[in-house]
Short mmCIF file of C-alpha atoms in Angstrom, two decimals:
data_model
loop_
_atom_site.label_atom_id
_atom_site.label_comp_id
_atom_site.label_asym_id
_atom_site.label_seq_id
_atom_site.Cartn_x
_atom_site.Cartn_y
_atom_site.Cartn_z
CA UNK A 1481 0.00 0.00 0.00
CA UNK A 1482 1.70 3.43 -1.04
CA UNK A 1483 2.06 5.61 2.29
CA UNK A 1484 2.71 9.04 0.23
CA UNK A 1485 -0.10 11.19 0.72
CA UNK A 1486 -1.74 11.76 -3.05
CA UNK A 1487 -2.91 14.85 -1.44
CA UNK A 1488 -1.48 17.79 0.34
CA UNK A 1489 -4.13 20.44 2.08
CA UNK A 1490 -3.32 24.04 2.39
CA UNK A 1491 -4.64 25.55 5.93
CA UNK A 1492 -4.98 29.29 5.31
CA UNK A 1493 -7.19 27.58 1.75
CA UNK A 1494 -9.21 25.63 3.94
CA UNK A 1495 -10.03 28.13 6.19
CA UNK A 1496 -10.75 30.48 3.31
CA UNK A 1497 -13.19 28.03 2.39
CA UNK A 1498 -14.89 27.45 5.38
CA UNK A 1499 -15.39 30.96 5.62
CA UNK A 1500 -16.85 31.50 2.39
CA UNK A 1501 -18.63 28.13 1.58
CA UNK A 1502 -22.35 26.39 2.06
CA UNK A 1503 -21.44 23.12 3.72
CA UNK A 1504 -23.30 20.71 2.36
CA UNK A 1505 -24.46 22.38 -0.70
CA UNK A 1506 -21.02 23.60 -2.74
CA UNK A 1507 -20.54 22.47 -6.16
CA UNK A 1508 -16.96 20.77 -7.42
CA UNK A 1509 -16.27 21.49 -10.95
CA UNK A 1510 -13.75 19.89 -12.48
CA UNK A 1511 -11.71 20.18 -15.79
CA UNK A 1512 -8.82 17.68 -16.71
CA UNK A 1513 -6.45 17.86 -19.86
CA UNK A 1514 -5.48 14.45 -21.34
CA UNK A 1515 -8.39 12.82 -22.44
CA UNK A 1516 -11.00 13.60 -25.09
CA UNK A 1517 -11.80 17.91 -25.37
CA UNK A 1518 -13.48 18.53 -28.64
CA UNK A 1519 -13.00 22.37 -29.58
CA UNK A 1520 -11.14 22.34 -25.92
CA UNK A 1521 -14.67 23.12 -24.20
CA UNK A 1522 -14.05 22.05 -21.00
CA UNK A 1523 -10.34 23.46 -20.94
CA UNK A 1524 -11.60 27.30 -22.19
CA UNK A 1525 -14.15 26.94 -19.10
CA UNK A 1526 -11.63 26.14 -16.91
CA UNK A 1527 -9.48 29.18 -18.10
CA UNK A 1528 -12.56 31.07 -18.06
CA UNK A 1529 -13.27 30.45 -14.44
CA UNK A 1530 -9.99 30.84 -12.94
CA UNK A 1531 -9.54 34.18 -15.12
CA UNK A 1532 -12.41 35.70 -13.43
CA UNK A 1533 -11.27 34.92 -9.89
CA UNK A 1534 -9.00 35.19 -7.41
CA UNK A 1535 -8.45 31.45 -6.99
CA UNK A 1536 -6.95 30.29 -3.53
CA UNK A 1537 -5.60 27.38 -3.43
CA UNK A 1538 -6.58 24.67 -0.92
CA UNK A 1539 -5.11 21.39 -2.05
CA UNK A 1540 -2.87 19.44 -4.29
CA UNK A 1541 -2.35 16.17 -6.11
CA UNK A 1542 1.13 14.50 -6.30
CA UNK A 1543 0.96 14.21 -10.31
CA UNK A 1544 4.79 12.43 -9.77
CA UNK A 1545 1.81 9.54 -8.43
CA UNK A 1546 -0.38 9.62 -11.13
CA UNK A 1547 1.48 10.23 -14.44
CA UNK A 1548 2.64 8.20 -16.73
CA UNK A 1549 5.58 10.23 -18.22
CA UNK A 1550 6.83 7.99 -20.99
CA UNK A 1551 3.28 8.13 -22.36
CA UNK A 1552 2.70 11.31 -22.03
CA UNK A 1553 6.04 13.46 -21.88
CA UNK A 1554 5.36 17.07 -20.45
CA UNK A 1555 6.55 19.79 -22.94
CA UNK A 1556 9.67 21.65 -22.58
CA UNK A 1557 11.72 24.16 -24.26
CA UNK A 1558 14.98 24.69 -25.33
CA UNK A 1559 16.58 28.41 -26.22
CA UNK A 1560 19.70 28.70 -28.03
CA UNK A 1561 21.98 26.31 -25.70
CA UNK A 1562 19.73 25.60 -22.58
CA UNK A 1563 16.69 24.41 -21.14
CA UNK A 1564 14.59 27.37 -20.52
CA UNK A 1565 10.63 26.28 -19.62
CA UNK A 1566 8.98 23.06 -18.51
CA UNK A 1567 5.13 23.16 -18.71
CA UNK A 1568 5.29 20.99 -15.68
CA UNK A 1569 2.20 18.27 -14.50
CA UNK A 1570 0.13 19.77 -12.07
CA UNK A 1571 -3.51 18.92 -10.23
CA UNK A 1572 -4.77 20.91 -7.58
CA UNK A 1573 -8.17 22.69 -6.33
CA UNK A 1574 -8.85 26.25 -6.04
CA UNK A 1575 -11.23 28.13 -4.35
CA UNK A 1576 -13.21 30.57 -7.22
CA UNK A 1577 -16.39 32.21 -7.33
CA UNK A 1578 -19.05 32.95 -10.10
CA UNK A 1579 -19.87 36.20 -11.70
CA UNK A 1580 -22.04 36.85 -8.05
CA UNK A 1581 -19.86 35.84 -5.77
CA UNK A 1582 -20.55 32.46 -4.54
CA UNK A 1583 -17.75 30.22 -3.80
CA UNK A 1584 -16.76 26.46 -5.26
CA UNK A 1585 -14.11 24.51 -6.45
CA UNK A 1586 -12.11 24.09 -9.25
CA UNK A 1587 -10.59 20.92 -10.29
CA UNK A 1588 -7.97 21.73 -12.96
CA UNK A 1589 -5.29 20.49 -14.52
CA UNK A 1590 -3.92 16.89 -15.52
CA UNK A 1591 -5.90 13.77 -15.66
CA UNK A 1592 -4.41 10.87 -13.90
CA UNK A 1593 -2.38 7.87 -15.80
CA UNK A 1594 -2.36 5.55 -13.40
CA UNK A 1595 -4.14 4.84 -9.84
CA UNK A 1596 -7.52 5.90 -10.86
CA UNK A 1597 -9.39 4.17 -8.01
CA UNK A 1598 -7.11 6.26 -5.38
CA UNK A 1599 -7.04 9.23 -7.22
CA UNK A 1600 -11.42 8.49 -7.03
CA UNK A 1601 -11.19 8.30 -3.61
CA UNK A 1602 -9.24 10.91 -2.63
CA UNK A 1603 -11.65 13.03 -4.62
CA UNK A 1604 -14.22 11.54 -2.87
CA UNK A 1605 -12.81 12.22 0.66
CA UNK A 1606 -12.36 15.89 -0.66
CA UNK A 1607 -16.16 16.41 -1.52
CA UNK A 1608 -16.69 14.75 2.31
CA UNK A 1609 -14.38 17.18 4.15
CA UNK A 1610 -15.42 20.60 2.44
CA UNK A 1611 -19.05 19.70 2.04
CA UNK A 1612 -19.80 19.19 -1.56
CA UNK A 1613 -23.35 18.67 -3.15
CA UNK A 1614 -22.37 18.52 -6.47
CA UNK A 1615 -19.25 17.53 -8.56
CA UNK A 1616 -19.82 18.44 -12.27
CA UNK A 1617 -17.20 18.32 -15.08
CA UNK A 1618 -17.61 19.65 -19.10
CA UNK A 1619 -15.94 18.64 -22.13
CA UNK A 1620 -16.31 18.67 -26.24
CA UNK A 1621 -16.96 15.36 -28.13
CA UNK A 1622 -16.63 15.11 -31.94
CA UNK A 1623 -20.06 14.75 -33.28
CA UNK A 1624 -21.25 14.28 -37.08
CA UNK A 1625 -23.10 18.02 -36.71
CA UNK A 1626 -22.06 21.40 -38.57
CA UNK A 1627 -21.26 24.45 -37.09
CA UNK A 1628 -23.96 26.43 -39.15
CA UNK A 1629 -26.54 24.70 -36.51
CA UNK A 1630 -27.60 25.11 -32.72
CA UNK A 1631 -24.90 23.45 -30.60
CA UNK A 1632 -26.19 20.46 -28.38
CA UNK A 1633 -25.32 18.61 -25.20
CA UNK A 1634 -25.30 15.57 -23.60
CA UNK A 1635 -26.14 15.86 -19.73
CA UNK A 1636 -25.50 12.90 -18.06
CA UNK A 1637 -25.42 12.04 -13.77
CA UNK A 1638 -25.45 10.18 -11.37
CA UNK A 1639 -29.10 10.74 -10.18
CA UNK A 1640 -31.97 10.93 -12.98
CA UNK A 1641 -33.67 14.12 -10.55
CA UNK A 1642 -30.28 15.73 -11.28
CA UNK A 1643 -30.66 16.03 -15.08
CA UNK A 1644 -32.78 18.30 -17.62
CA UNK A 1645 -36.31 16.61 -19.06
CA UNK A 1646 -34.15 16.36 -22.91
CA UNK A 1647 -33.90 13.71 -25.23
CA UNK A 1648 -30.84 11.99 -25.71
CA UNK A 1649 -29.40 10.92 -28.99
CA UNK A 1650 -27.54 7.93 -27.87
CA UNK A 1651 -28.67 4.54 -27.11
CA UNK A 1652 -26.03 2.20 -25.53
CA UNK A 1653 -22.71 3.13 -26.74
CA UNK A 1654 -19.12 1.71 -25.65
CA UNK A 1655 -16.39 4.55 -25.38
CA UNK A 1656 -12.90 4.17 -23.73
CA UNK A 1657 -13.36 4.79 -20.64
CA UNK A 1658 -11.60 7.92 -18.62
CA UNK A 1659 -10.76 8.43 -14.61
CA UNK A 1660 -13.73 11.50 -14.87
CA UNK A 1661 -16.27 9.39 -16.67
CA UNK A 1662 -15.50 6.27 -14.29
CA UNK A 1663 -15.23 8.80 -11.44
CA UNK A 1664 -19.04 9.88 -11.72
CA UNK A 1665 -19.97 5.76 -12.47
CA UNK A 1666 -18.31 5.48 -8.78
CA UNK A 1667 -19.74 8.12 -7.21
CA UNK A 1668 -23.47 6.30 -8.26
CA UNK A 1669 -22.37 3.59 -6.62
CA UNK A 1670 -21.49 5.24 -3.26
CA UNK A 1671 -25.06 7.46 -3.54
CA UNK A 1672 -22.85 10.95 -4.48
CA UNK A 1673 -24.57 13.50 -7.07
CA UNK A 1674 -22.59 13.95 -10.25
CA UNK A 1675 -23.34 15.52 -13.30
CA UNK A 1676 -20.71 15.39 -16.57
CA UNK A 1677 -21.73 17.99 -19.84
CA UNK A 1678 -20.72 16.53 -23.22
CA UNK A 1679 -20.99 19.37 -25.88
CA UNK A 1680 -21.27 18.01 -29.33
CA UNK A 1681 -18.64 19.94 -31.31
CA UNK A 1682 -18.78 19.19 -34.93
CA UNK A 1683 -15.63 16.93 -35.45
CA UNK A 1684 -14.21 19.07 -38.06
CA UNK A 1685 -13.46 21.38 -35.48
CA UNK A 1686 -12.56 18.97 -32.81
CA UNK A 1687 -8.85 20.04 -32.69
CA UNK A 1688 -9.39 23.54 -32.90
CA UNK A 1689 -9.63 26.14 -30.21
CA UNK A 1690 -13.64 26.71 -30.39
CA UNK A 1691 -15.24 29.54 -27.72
CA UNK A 1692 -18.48 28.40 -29.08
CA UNK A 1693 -18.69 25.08 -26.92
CA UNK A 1694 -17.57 26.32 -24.12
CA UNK A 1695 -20.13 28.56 -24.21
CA UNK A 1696 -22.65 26.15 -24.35
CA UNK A 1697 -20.79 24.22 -21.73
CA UNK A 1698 -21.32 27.30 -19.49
CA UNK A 1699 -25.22 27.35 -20.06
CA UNK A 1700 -25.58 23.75 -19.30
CA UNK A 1701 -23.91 24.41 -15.91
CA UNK A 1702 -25.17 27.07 -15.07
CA UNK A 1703 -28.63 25.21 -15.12
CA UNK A 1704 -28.01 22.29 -13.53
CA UNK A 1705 -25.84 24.05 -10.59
CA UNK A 1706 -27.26 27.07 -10.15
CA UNK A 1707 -23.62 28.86 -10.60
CA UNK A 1708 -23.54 32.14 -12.93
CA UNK A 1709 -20.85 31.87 -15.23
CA UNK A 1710 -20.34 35.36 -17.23
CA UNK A 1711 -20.29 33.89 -20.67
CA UNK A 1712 -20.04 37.59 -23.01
CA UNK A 1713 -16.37 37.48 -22.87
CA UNK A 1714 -15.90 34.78 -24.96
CA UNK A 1715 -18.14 36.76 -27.46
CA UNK A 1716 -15.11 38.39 -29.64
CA UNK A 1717 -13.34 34.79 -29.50
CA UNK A 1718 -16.22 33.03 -30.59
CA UNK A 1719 -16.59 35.76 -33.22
CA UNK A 1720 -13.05 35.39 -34.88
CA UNK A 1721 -13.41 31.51 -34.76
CA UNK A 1722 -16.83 31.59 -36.61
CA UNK A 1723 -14.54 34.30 -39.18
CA UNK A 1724 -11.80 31.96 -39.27
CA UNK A 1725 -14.36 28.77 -40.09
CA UNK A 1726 -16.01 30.78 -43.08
CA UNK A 1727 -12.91 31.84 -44.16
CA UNK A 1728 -11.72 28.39 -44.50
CA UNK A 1729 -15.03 27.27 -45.96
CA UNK A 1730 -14.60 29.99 -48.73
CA UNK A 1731 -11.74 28.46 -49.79
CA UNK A 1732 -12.69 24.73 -50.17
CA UNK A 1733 -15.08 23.07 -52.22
CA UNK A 1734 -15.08 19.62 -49.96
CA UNK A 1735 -15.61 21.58 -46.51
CA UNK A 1736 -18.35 23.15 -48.36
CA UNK A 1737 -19.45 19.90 -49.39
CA UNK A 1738 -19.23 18.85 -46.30
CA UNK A 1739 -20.73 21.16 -44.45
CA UNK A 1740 -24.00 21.26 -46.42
CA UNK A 1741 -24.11 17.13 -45.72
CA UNK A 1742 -24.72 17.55 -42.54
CA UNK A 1743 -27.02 20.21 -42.73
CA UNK A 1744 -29.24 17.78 -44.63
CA UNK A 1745 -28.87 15.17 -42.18
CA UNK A 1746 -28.99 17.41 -39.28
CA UNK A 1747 -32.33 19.38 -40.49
CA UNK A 1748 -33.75 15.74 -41.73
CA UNK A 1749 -33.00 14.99 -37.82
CA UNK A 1750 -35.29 17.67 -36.62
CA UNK A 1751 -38.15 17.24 -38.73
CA UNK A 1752 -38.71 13.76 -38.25
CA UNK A 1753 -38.38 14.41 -34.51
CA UNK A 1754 -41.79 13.81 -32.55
CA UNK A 1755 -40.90 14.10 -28.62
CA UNK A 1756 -38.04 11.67 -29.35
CA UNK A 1757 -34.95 11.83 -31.62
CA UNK A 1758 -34.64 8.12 -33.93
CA UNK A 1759 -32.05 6.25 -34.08
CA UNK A 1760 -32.43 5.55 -37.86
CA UNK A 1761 -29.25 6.10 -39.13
CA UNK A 1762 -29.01 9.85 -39.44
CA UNK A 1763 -26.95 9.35 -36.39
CA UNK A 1764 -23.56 7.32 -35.87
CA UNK A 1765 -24.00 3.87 -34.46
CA UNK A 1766 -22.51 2.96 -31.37
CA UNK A 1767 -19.33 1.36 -33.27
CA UNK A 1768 -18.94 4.50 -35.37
CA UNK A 1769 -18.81 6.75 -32.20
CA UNK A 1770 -16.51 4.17 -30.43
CA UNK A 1771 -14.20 4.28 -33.67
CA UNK A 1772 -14.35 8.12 -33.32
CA UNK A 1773 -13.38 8.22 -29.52
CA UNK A 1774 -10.80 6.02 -30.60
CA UNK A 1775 -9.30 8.12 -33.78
CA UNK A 1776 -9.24 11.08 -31.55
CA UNK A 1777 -7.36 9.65 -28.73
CA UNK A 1778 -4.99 8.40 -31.38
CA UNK A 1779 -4.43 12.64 -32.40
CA UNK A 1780 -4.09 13.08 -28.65
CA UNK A 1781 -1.58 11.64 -27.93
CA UNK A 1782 1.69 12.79 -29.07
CA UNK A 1783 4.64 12.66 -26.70
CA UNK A 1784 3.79 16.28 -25.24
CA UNK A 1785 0.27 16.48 -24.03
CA UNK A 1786 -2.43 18.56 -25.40
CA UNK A 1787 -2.25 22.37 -25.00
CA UNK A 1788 -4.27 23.83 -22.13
#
């Protein structure tokens, strides 16, 4: 049994937290680089958050535990004859607040490698000791959708009560499986409310930066946690990407193409929607998504980890 703490607390954060928290009803959201991040929704949130706070810090993960660095080799840089910048593994929870002022924690940084289950309960123990309600994470998935259409989500928990009256498009679909998804599947188990946002990002755009998602992230939490998350400052990004994408669209024929394919099979979608979306083939089948999840953890995973 490993005696290293995974966790170290900061006091002066914890009382800063106790001061300024609801026991009991405080919401944990999280946002972890190194798995899946279409359009990196969940990481511009993340960004988002801790740019429009004054985050305090009240704990840390060893990541010298949990990574796995021949995998996944942490960037660094060299200048002219020496080693100037190492973008070094980090995982720790801060103390931020909404656009009104009430508290909760951030999450942030990168996912585990290895130890999942102890990493799971050490989170676990966290949402025990400072009174959490609520953990809640967000991140893009490549979906077969254009960008010329409403953006959708997948809201998914622990707890049905916990979750918007919406259709879902999926059925039963096997994914590889990540320590956030199988951290809300254990949570279930021990009776914990968890809710995970999935923002469909059209999978042409699933490498690129795209404001757009996160934006839609940010609605999604906001009503299911009751935070307020000031969303009009991603306006002028989301602006330039949508530029950017026509511009890019202008100058090909087959993004053009398409582009307008799945605005037929998107707008076919609707219409023939009564209360309940089909599954008649307008949408990928469970193997086609799985092969997807699968292609883009392939384009993940180069030896330096994806940009944050």
């Amino acid at each position: 049994m490993n005696d290293i703490p995974l966790v170290t607390w900061d006091p002066q954060g914890l009382e800063t937290w106790a001061a300024r928290s609801s026991h009991g009803s405080a919401v944990l959201m999280y946002s972890l680089r190194g798995f899946i991040d279409a359009g990196r929704a969940g990481a511009i949130v993340a960004d988002h958050v801790l740019e429009h706070s004054d985050p305090v810090r009240v704990a840390t993960f060893d990541m010298d535990q949990l990574l796995d660095y021949r995998s996944r080799r942490p960037e660094m840089t060299f200048s002219v004859n020496q080693w100037t910048d190492y973008d070094e593994p980090h995982l720790e929870l801060d103390m931020v607040t909404d656009a009104e002022g009430t508290a909760f924690l951030l999450l942030h940084g990168f996912e585990p490698d290895v130890q999942w289950e102890r990493y799971i309960r050490a989170v676990r123990e966290i949402v025990e000791k400072l009174g959490v309600g609520l953990t809640l994470g967000t991140h893009g998935v490549p979906m077969g959708a254009p960008h010329t259409r409403p953006l959708t989500a997948t809201v998914h928990g622990t707890r049905q009560e916990l979750l918007p009256d919406a259709p879902s498009i999926f059925g039963t679909v096997a994914v590889p499986a990540s320590s956030q998804n199988l951290m809300e599947y254990r949570f279930g188990q021990w009776d914990l409310d968890a809710i995970g946002v999935a923002v469909h990002v059209p999978h042409y755009l699933a490498q690129s930066s795209y404001p757009q998602a996160a934006q839609r992230a940010m609605r999604s939490i906001e009503d299911v946690s009751g935070l307020v998350l000031s969303t009009g400052d991603l306006d002028d990004a989301a602006a330039v990407a949508t530029e950017e994408i026509n511009r890019q669209m202008a100058d090909s024929d087959e993004i053009q193409g398409l582009v307008h394919q799945l605005e037929s099979q998107y707008d076919a979608l609707i219409e023939s929607r009564e209360g309940v979306i089909p599954m008649d083939g307008s949408l990928p089948s469970a193997d086609e998504l799985g092969a997807a999840f699968e292609q883009f953890l392939e384009q993940q995973r180069p030896d330096s980890p994806p940009n944050s």
